[in-house]
Tab-separated table of C-alpha atoms in Angstrom:
chain	number	residue	atom	x	y	z
A	1	MET	CA	-18.913	40.273	43.784
A	2	LEU	CA	-18.106	37.828	46.609
A	3	LYS	CA	-15.703	40.169	48.333
A	4	GLU	CA	-18.180	43.030	48.022
A	5	ARG	CA	-20.722	40.929	49.922
A	6	ILE	CA	-18.153	40.314	52.671
A	7	GLU	CA	-17.316	44.018	52.743
A	8	ILE	CA	-20.998	44.841	53.282
A	9	LEU	CA	-21.145	42.401	56.200
A	10	LYS	CA	-18.031	44.038	57.656
A	11	SER	CA	-19.163	47.629	57.099
A	12	THR	CA	-22.495	46.908	58.795
A	13	LYS	CA	-20.596	45.321	61.701
A	14	VAL	CA	-22.201	41.899	61.165
A	15	ILE	CA	-18.685	40.443	60.940
A	16	SER	CA	-15.333	41.673	62.192
A	17	GLU	CA	-12.293	42.791	60.222
A	18	GLU	CA	-10.597	39.522	61.219
A	19	THR	CA	-13.476	37.434	59.869
A	20	ALA	CA	-13.648	39.466	56.649
A	21	GLY	CA	-9.929	39.050	56.016
A	22	TYR	CA	-10.114	35.309	56.579
A	23	VAL	CA	-13.120	34.818	54.298
A	24	CYS	CA	-11.566	36.973	51.569
A	25	SER	CA	-8.445	34.800	51.667
A	26	VAL	CA	-10.631	31.696	51.237
A	27	ILE	CA	-12.382	33.401	48.310
A	28	ASP	CA	-8.977	34.018	46.719
A	29	GLU	CA	-8.147	30.331	47.046
A	30	LEU	CA	-11.431	28.986	45.677
A	31	GLN	CA	-12.568	31.580	43.171
A	32	LYS	CA	-10.674	30.203	40.169
A	33	GLU	CA	-11.797	26.605	40.675
A	34	PHE	CA	-15.445	27.504	41.265
A	35	ALA	CA	-15.803	30.659	39.138
A	36	GLU	CA	-18.829	29.277	37.293
A	37	LYS	CA	-20.655	28.348	40.509
A	38	VAL	CA	-21.572	31.860	41.565
A	39	SER	CA	-24.631	31.154	43.719
A	40	GLU	CA	-22.972	28.194	45.452
A	41	MET	CA	-19.894	30.321	46.209
A	42	GLU	CA	-22.133	33.091	47.556
A	43	MET	CA	-23.915	30.656	49.875
A	44	PHE	CA	-20.673	29.031	51.019
A	45	THR	CA	-18.736	32.233	51.658
A	46	THR	CA	-21.662	33.906	53.427
A	47	HIS	CA	-22.067	30.848	55.634
A	48	LEU	CA	-18.309	30.723	56.261
A	49	ALA	CA	-18.355	34.373	57.333
A	50	MET	CA	-21.288	33.873	59.677
A	51	ALA	CA	-19.904	30.587	61.063
A	52	THR	CA	-16.554	32.232	61.755
A	53	GLN	CA	-18.162	35.193	63.482
A	54	ARG	CA	-20.520	32.982	65.514
A	55	THR	CA	-17.563	30.910	66.659
A	56	LEU	CA	-15.506	33.969	67.582
A	57	ASP	CA	-18.517	35.339	69.470
A	58	HIS	CA	-19.036	31.984	71.243
A	59	GLU	CA	-22.561	31.619	69.872
A	60	GLU	CA	-24.321	28.298	69.401
A	61	VAL	CA	-25.143	26.921	65.984
A	62	GLU	CA	-28.273	25.008	65.146
A	63	THR	CA	-27.594	21.422	64.197
A	64	LEU	CA	-27.966	20.221	60.654
A	65	ASP	CA	-31.013	18.015	60.240
A	66	ASP	CA	-30.036	14.318	60.450
A	67	VAL	CA	-31.765	13.504	57.157
A	68	ILE	CA	-29.800	16.219	55.361
A	69	TRP	CA	-26.557	15.101	57.029
A	70	GLU	CA	-27.184	11.525	55.848
A	71	ASP	CA	-27.507	12.839	52.293
A	72	VAL	CA	-24.246	14.745	52.727
A	73	LEU	CA	-22.478	11.646	54.069
A	74	THR	CA	-23.515	9.599	51.034
A	75	SER	CA	-22.586	12.287	48.508
A	76	GLN	CA	-20.034	11.237	45.903
A	77	VAL	CA	-18.030	14.364	46.710
A	78	PHE	CA	-18.160	14.009	50.509
A	79	ASP	CA	-14.484	13.036	50.860
A	80	LYS	CA	-13.298	15.970	48.775
A	81	ALA	CA	-15.622	18.380	50.586
A	82	SER	CA	-14.511	17.076	53.976
A	83	GLU	CA	-10.847	17.470	53.030
A	84	MET	CA	-11.482	21.000	51.771
A	85	CYS	CA	-13.269	21.835	55.012
A	86	GLU	CA	-10.295	20.681	57.056
A	87	GLU	CA	-7.908	22.779	54.935
A	88	ILE	CA	-10.123	25.862	55.198
A	89	ALA	CA	-10.722	25.354	58.924
A	90	ALA	CA	-6.984	24.971	59.581
A	91	LYS	CA	-6.481	28.581	58.421
A	92	ALA	CA	-9.418	29.988	60.382
A	93	PRO	CA	-8.988	32.426	63.270
A	94	CYS	CA	-11.082	30.042	65.395
A	95	GLU	CA	-11.830	26.360	65.847
A	96	PHE	CA	-15.146	25.379	64.312
A	97	SER	CA	-17.501	23.084	66.195
A	98	ASP	CA	-18.601	19.825	64.611
A	99	GLY	CA	-21.978	21.439	63.935
A	100	GLU	CA	-20.407	24.297	61.992
A	101	LYS	CA	-18.192	21.874	60.090
A	102	ARG	CA	-21.237	19.867	59.015
A	103	PHE	CA	-22.809	22.972	57.494
A	104	LEU	CA	-19.526	23.914	55.804
A	105	ILE	CA	-19.134	20.403	54.384
A	106	MET	CA	-22.711	20.517	53.089
A	107	HIS	CA	-21.972	23.767	51.226
A	108	LEU	CA	-18.675	22.385	49.938
A	109	CYS	CA	-20.484	19.311	48.613
A	110	ASN	CA	-22.784	21.659	46.696
A	111	LEU	CA	-19.754	23.448	45.263
A	112	ASN	CA	-18.113	20.206	44.184
A	113	GLN	CA	-21.121	18.673	42.431
């Protein structure tokens, strides 16, 4: 299901082959651990695909609202989510901005709750 969504984004030229391959590899890594969190995985992987493509296309990202970011920072799973973000970002075909990382961490917190 997740990879099919990425394939649709690729086939409609919303994301590149490079982005699709990267996101599918992340899906492979996370799918077992978060198999029961279908909607959270859909949101995370779709955001990861779009964040990767925006970064490769040198597009700006909107900033995460400060109130939401404060909630993320105080989450009990923030450290784990932040560590996961760094591991995922290290394998990316681009270097994510701090703004993109904040959104990714927010989604990873949702996955880990």
